[in-house]
GROMACS .gro file of C-alpha atoms in nm:
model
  199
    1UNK     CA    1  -2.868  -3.120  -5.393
    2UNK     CA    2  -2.871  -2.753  -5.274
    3UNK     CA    3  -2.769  -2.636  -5.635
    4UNK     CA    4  -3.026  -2.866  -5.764
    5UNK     CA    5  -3.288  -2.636  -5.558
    6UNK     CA    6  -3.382  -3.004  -5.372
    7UNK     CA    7  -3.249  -2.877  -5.054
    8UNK     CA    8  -3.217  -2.557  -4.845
    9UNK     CA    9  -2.998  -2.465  -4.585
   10UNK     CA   10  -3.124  -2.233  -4.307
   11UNK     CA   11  -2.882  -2.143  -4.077
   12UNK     CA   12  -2.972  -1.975  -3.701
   13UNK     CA   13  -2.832  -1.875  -3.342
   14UNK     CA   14  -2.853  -2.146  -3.093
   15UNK     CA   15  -2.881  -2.045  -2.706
   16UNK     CA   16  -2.531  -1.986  -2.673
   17UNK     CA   17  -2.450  -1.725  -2.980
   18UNK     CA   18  -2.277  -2.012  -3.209
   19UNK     CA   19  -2.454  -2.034  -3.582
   20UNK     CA   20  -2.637  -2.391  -3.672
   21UNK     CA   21  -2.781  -2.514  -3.974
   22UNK     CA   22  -3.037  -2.737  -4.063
   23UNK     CA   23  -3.126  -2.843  -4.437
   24UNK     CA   24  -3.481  -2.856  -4.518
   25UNK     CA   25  -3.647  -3.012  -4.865
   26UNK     CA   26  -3.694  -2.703  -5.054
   27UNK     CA   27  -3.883  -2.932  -5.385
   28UNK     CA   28  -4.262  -2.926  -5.333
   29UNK     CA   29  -4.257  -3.250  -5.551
   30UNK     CA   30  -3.986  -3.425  -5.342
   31UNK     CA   31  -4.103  -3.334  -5.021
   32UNK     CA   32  -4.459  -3.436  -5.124
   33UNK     CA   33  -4.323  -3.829  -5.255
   34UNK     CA   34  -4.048  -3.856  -4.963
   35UNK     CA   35  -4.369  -3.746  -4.691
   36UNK     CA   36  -4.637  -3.978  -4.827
   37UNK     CA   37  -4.535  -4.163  -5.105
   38UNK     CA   38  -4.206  -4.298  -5.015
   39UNK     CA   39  -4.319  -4.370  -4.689
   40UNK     CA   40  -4.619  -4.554  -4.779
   41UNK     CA   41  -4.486  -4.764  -5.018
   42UNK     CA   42  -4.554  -5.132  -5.034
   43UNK     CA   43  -4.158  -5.254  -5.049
   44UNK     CA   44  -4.249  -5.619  -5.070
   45UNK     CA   45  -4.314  -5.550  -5.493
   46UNK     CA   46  -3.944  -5.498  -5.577
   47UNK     CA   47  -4.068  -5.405  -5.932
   48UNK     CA   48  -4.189  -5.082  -5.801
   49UNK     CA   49  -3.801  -5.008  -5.650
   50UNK     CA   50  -3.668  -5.148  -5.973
   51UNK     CA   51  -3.820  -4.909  -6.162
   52UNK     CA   52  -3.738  -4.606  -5.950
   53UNK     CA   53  -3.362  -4.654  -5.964
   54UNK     CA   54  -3.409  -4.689  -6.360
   55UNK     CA   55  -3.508  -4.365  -6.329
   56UNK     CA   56  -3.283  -4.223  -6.112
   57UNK     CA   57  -3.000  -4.400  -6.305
   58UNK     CA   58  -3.098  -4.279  -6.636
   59UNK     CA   59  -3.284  -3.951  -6.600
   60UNK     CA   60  -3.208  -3.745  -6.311
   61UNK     CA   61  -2.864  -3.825  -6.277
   62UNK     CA   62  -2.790  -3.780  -6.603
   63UNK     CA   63  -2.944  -3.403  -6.533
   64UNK     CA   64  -2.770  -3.305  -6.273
   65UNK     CA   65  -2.431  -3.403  -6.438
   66UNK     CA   66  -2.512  -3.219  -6.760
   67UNK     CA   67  -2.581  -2.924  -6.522
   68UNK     CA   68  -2.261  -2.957  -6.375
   69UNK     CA   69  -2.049  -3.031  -6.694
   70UNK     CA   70  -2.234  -2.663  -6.844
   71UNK     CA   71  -2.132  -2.437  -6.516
   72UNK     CA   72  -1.754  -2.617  -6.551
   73UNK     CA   73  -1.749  -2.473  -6.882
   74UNK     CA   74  -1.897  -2.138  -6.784
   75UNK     CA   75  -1.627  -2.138  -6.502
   76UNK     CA   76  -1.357  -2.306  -6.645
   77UNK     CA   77  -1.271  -2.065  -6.940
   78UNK     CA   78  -0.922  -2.088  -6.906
   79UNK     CA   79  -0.935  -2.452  -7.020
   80UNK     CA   80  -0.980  -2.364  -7.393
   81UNK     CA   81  -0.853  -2.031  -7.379
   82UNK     CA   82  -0.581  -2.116  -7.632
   83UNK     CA   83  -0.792  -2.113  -7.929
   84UNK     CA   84  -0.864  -1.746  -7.890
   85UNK     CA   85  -1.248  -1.835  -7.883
   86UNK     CA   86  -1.465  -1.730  -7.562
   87UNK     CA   87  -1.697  -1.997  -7.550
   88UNK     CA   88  -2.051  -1.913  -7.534
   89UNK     CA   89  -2.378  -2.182  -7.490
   90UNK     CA   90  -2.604  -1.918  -7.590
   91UNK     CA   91  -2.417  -1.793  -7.873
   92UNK     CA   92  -2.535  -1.875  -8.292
   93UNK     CA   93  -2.177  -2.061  -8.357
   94UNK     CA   94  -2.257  -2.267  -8.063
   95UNK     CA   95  -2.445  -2.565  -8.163
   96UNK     CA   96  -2.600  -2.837  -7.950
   97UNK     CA   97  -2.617  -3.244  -7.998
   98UNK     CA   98  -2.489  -3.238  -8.343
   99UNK     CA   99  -2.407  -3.576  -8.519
  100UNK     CA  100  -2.074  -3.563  -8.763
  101UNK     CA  101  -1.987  -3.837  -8.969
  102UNK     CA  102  -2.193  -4.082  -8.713
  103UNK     CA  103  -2.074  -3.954  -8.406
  104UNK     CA  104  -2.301  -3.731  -8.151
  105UNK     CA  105  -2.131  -3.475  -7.997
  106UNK     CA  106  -2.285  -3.221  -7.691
  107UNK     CA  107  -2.196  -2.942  -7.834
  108UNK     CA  108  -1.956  -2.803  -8.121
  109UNK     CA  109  -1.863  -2.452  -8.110
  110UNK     CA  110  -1.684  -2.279  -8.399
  111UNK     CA  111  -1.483  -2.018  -8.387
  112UNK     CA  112  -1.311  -1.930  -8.738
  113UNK     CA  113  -1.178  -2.202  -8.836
  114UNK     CA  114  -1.134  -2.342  -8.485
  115UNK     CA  115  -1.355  -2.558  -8.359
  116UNK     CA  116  -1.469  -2.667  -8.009
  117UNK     CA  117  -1.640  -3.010  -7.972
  118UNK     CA  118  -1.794  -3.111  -7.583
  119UNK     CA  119  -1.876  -3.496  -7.574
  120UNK     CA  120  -2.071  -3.617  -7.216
  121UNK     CA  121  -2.021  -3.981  -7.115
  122UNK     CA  122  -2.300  -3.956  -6.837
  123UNK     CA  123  -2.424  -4.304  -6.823
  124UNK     CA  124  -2.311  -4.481  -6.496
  125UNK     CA  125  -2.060  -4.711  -6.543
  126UNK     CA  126  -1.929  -4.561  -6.900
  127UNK     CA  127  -1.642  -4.425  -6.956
  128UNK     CA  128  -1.421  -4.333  -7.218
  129UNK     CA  129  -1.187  -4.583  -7.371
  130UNK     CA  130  -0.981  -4.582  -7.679
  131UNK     CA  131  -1.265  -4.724  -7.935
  132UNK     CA  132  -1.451  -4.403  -7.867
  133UNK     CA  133  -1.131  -4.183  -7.895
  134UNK     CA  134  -1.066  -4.309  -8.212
  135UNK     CA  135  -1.412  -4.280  -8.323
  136UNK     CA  136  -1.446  -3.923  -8.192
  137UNK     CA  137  -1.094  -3.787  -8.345
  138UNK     CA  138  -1.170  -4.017  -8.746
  139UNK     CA  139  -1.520  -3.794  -8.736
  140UNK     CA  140  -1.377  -3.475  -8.599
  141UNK     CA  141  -1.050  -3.468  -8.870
  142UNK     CA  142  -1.234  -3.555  -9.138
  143UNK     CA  143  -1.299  -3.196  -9.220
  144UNK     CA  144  -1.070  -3.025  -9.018
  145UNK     CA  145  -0.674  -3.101  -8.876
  146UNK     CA  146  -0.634  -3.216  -8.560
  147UNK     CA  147  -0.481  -2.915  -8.405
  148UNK     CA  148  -0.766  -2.673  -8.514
  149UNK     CA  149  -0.969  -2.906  -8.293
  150UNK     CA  150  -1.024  -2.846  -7.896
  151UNK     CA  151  -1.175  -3.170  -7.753
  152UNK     CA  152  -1.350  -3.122  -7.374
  153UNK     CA  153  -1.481  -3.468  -7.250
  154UNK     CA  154  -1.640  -3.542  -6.934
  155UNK     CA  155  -1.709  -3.864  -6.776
  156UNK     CA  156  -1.940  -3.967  -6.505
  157UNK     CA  157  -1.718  -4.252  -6.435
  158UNK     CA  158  -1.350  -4.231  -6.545
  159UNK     CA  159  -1.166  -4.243  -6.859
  160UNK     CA  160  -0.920  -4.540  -6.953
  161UNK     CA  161  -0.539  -4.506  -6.913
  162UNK     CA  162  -0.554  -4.476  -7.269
  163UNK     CA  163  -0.733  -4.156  -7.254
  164UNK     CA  164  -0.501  -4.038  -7.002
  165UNK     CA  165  -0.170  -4.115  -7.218
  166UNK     CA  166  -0.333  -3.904  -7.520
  167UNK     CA  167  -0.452  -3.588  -7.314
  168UNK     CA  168  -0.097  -3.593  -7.206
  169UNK     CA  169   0.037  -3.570  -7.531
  170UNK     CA  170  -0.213  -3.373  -7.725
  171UNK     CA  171  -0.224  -3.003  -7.595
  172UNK     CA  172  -0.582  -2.977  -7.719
  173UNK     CA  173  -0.760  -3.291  -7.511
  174UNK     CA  174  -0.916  -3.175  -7.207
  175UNK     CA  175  -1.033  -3.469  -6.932
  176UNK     CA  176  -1.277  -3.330  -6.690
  177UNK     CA  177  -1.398  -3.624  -6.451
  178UNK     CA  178  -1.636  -3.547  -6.147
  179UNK     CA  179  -1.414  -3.500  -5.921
  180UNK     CA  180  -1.285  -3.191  -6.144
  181UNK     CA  181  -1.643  -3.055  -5.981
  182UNK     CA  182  -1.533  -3.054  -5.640
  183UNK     CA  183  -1.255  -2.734  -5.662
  184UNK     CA  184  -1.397  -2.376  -5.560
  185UNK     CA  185  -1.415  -2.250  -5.974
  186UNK     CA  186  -1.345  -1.877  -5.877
  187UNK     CA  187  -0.990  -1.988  -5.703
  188UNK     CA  188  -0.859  -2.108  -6.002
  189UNK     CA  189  -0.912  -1.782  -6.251
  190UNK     CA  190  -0.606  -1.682  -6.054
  191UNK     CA  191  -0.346  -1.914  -6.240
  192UNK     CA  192  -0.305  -2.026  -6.600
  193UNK     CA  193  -0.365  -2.341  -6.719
  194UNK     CA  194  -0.247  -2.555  -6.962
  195UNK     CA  195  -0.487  -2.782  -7.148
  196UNK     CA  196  -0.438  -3.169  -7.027
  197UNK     CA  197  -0.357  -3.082  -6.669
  198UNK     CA  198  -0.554  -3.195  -6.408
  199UNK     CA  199  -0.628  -3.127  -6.024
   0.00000   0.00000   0.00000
């Protein structure tokens, strides 16, 4: 929530020396609909809740986690390193939510003859399973082989054991799951990686 800009954390010198925090609402809008809204609500019209958590569920989640799968990328260089391509959002050979023989991928980045292709599975309780591997690598080799291909999916949920068993055997299949989030990015610039592994 603090990289979200939602909350602050303001830390200060109690009596005895020691340094507290406290986390304060830093979001005009939240702090507005938490102070009045939220707490004036009428909670006997479930509807209203309903539709709230639709919203959470499908929009703002969804946000944050695309955030968060974009600064792994930005951080985690060394992941696709192999293909001798630095990978760049903001760069002309990167190209966002393109469709390719019926499948919708994030982003595809191409890199002579190399290509990178970023697939999100960000709706709660989706995750990866061997239908959409199959359907992701048929559109992908269509026009190019299989190992000229670097494949980065992220999951909000999990992948299937089938997923698992083919990033272990393809060098070029990177799994990132949420939990991939959690690490301190900088700390792990200090060792190589190979693609597939996970922490």
């Amino acid at each position: 929530m603090i990289s979200a800009g939602i909350v602050k954390r303001i830390e200060f010198k109690s009596n005895k020396g020691t340094t507290q925090a406290r986390y304060e609402m830093s979001n005009e809008y939240f702090c507005f609909w938490y102070r009045y809204i939220f707490t004036h609500a009428n909670y006997e019209n479930e509807s209203v809740f309903e539709a709230i958590m639709k919203y959470v569920k499908n929009v703002s989640v969804k946000r944050v986690f695309r955030k968060e799968c974009e600064y792994w990328l930005e951080k985690n260089y060394y992941a696709y390193w192999y293909t001798n391509a630095e990978f760049y959002f903001h760069d002309e050979r990167c190209l966002r939510n393109v469709k390719l023989n019926g499948t919708t991928f994030d982003a595809v980045f191409q890199n002579y003859g190399d290509y990178i292709f970023v697939k999100y599975f960000d709706t709660i309780g989706e995750h990866c399973t061997k239908p959409d591997w199959d359907e992701i690598e048929e559109a992908t080799t269509k026009f190019n082989r299989l190992e000229n291909n670097t494949y980065i999916l992220f999951s909000i949920h999990r992948f299937s054991e089938y997923c698992w068993k083919i990033s272990s055997k393809y060098d070029n299949l990177r799994l990132v799951q949420m939990t991939s989030f959690l690490p301190t990015y900088d700390n792990f610039h200090i060792l190589p990686h190979r693609v597939g592994d996970d922490y």
